[in-house]
Short mmCIF file of C-alpha atoms in Angstrom, two decimals:
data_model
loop_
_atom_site.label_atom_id
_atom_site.label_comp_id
_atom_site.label_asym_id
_atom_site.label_seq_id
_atom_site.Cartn_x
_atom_site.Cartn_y
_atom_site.Cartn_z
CA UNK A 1 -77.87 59.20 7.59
CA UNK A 2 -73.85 59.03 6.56
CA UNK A 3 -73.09 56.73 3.75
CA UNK A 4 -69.78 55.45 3.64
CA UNK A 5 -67.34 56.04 0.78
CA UNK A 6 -67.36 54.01 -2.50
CA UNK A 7 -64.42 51.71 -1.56
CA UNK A 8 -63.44 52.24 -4.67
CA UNK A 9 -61.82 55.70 -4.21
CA UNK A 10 -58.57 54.67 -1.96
CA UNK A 11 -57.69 51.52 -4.28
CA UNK A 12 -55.47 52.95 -6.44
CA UNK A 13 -53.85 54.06 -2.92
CA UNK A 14 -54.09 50.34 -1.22
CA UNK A 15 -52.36 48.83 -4.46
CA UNK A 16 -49.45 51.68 -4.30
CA UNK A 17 -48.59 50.66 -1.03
CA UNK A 18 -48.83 46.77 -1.34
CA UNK A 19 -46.34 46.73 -4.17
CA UNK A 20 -44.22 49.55 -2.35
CA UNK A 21 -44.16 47.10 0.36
CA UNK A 22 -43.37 44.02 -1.58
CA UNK A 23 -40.41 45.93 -3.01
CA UNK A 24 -39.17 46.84 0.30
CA UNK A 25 -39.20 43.00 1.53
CA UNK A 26 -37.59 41.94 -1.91
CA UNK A 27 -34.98 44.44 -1.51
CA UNK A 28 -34.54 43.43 2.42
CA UNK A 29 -35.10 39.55 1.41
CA UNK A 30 -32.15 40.02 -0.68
CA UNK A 31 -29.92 41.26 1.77
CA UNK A 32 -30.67 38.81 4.08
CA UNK A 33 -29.47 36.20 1.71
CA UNK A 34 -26.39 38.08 1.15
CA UNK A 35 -25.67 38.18 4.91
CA UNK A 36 -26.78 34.62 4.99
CA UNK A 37 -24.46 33.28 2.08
CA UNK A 38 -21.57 35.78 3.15
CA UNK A 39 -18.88 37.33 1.30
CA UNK A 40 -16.22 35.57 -1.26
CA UNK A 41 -12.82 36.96 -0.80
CA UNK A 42 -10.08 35.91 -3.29
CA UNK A 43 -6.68 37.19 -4.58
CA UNK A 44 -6.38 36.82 -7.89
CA UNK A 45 -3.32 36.19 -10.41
CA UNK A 46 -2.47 39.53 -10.33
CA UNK A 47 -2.62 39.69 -6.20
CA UNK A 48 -5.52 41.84 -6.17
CA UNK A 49 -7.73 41.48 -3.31
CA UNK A 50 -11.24 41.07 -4.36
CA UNK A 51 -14.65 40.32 -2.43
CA UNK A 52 -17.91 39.83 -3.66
CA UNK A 53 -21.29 38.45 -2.83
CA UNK A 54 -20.87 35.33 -5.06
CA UNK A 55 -18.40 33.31 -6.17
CA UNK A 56 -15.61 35.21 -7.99
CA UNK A 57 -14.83 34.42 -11.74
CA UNK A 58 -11.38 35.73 -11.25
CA UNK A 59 -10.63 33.36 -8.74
CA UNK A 60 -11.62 30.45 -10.19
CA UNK A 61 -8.34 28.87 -10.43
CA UNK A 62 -7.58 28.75 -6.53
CA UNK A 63 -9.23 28.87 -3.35
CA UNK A 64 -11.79 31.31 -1.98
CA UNK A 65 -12.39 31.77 1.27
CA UNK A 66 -16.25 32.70 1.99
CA UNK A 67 -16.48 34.87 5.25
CA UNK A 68 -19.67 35.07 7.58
CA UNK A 69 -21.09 38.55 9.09
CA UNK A 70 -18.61 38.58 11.94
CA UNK A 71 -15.66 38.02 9.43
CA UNK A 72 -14.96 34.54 10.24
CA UNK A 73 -13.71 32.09 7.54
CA UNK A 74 -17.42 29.58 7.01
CA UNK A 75 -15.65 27.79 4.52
CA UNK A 76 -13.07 27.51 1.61
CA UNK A 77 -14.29 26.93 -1.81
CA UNK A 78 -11.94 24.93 -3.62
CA UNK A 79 -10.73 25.83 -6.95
CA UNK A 80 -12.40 24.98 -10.35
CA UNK A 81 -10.05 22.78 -12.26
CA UNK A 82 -10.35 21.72 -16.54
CA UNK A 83 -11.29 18.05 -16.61
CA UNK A 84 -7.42 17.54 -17.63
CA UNK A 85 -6.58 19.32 -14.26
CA UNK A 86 -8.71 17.30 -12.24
CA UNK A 87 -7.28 14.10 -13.71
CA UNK A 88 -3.93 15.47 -13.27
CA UNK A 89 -4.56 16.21 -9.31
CA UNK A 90 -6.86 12.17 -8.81
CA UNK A 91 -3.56 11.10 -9.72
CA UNK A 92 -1.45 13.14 -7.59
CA UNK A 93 -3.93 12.23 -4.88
CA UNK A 94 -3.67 8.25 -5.92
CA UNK A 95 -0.26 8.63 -5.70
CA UNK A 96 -0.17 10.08 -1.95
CA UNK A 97 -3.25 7.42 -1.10
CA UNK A 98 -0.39 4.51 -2.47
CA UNK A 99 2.22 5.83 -0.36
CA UNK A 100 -0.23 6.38 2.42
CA UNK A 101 -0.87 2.70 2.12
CA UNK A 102 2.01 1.24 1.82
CA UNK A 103 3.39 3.20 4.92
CA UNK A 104 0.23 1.73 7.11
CA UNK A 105 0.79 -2.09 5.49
CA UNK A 106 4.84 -1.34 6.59
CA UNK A 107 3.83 -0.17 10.11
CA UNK A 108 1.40 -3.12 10.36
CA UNK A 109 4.10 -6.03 9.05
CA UNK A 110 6.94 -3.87 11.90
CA UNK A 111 4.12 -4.75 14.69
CA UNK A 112 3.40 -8.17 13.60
CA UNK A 113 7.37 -8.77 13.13
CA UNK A 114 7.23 -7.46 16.96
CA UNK A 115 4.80 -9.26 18.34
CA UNK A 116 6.17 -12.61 16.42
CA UNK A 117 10.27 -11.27 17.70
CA UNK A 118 10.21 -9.85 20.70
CA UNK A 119 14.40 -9.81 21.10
CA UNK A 120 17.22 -11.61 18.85
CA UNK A 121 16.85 -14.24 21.36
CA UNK A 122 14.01 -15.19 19.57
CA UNK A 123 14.66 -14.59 16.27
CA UNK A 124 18.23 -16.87 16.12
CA UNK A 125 16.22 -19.40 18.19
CA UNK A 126 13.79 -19.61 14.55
CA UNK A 127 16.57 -18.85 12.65
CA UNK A 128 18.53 -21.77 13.76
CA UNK A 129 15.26 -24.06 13.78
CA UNK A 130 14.50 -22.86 9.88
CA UNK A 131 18.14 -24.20 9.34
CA UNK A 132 18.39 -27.17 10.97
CA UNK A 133 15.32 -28.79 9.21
CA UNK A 134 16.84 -28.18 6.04
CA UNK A 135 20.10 -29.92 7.08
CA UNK A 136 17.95 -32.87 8.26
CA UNK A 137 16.90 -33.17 4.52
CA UNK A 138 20.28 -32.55 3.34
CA UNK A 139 21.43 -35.49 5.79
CA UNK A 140 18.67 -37.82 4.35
CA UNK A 141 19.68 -37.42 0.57
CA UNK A 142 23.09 -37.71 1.89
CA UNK A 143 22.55 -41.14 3.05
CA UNK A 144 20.57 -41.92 0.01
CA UNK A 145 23.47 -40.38 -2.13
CA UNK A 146 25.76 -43.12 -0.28
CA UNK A 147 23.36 -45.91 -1.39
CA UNK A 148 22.90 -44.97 -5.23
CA UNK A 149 27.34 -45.04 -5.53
CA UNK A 150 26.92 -48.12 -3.87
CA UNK A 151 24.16 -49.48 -6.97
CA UNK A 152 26.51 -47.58 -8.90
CA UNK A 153 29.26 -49.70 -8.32
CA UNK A 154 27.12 -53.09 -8.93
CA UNK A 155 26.21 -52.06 -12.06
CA UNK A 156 29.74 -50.81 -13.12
CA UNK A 157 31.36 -53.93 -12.16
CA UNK A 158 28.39 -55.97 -14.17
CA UNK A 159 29.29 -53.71 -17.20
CA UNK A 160 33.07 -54.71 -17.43
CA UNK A 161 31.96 -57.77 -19.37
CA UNK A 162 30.62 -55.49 -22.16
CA UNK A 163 33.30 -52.48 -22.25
CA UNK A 164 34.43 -53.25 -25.39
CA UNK A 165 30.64 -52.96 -26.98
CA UNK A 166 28.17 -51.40 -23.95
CA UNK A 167 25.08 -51.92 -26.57
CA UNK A 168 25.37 -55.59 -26.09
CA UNK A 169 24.55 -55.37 -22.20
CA UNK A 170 21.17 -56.87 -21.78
CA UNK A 171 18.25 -54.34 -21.87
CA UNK A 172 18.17 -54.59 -18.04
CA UNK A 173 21.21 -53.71 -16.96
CA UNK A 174 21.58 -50.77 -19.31
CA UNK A 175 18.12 -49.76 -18.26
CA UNK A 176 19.54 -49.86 -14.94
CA UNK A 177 22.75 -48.14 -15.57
CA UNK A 178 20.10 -45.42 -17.54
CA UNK A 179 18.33 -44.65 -13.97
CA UNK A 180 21.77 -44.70 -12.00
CA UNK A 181 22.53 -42.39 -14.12
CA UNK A 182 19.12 -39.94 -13.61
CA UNK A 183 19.13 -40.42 -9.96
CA UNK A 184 22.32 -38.98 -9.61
CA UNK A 185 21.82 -35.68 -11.60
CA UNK A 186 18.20 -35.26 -9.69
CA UNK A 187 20.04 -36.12 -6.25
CA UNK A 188 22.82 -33.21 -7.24
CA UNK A 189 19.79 -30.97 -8.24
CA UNK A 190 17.86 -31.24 -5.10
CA UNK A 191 21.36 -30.99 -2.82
CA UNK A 192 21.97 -27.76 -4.87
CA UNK A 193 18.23 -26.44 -4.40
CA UNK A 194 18.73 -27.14 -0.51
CA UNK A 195 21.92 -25.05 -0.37
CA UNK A 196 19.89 -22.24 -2.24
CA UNK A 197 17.20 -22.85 0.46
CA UNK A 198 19.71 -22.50 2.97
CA UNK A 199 20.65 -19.13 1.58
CA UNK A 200 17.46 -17.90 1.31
CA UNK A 201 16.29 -18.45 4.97
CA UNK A 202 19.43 -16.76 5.93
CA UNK A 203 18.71 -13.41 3.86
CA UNK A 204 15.29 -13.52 4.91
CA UNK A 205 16.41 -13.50 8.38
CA UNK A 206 19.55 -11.28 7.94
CA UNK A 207 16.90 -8.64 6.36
CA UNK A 208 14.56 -9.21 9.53
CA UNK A 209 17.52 -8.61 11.68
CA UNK A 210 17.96 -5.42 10.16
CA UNK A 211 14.39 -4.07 10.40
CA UNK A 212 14.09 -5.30 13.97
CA UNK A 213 17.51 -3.94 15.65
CA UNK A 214 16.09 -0.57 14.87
CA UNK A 215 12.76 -1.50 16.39
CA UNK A 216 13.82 -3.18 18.95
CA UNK A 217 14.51 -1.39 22.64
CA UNK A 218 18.49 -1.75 23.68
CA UNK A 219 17.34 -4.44 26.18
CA UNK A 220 15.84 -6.93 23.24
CA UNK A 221 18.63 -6.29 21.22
CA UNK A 222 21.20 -7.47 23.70
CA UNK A 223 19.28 -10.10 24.31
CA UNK A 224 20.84 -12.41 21.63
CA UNK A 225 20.96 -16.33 21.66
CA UNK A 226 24.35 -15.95 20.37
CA UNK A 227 25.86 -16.89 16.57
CA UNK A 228 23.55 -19.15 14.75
CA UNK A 229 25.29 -21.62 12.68
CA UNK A 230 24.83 -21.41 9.05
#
């Protein structure tokens, strides 16, 4: 009857080829991974071309493009910057966001000045509204201007009787002649911050003007109310 072979006799054999084996999928594991990650390519400060596995230490500085199998570009790998570089380019780049910004909120205030203007019609039609409420007030403190010269007067003629010593007027009347006196400087005040009003509303709309008649199509712009009275 056959007996079969101590097992023990083809181990060394069985073990040999295992770890032959596991070398062979390490070594084709590894190249798999290479293929998978792709290959760096850089030039460097010195404009040599260089390629690699990995990332390149050479090109740290600037961009490296990382290529798949086929030689396409997968991605670029953007440069390693110092932390003084990095806060150097966030600034940059806050810089070009502000501008950015402010170039939307000006495009944004052009359509709303559009949509609010449609043609200088329009816009001396508010114009000339914006005005004429001001001169309404101006009229009003006018009229009120007349009627303080007129208390003026009353209390003038009541102080002849005490030109040749005004401190002996009774407390009254030179309290009286006191508030003449304040009314008038606040009425010139207010007439003066009206004409500055005045001249305000017309920059603001001269300014307007200016932004709009290069917005504006020819049509809208020739379609004017005519000269607004300032």
């Amino acid at each position: 009857m056959n007996t079969a072979s101590p097992p023990t006799e083809f181990q060394p054999r069985t073990v040999r080829l295992s770890a032959s084996a596991w070398v062979v999928g390490a070594g084709l594991w590894a190249i798999a991974s290479a293929q998978a990650q792709g290959i760096y390519v850089c030039t460097d400060s010195k404009g040599r071309r260089i390629t690699s596995d990995r990332p390149i230490v050479e090109c740290l500085d600037r961009e490296q493009r990382q290529l798949g199998k086929t030689g396409t570009v997968r991605q670029v790998v953007p440069p390693s910057y110092t932390a003084d570089e990095r806060a150097r380019l966030e600034e940059k780049q806050k810089a070009e966001n502000d501008i950015k910004a402010r170039a939307t909120e000006e495009k944004r205030r052009e359509r709303a000045l559009l949509i609010r203007y449609p043609n200088q019609a329009v816009h001396d039609k508010e114009r000339a509204e914006a005005l004429a409420q001001i001169d309404e007030v101006i009229a009003a403190v006018n009229k009120r201007e007349v009627a303080l010269k007129q208390q003026r007067k009353e209390v003038d003629v009541e102080m002849e009787f005490y030109q040749a010593d005004p401190s002996k007027a009774p407390f009254w009347l030179r309290r009286k002649l006191e508030d003449s006196e304040k009314q008038t400087v606040v009425q010139k005040r207010f007439l003066e911050e009206q004409a500055q009003e005045k001249q305000r509303i017309n920059q603001r709309f001269d300014e307007e003007l200016v932004k709009l008649r290069a917005l504006w199509p020819p049509s809208s712009a020739a379609g004017s109310a005519g000269t607004v009275k300032r």
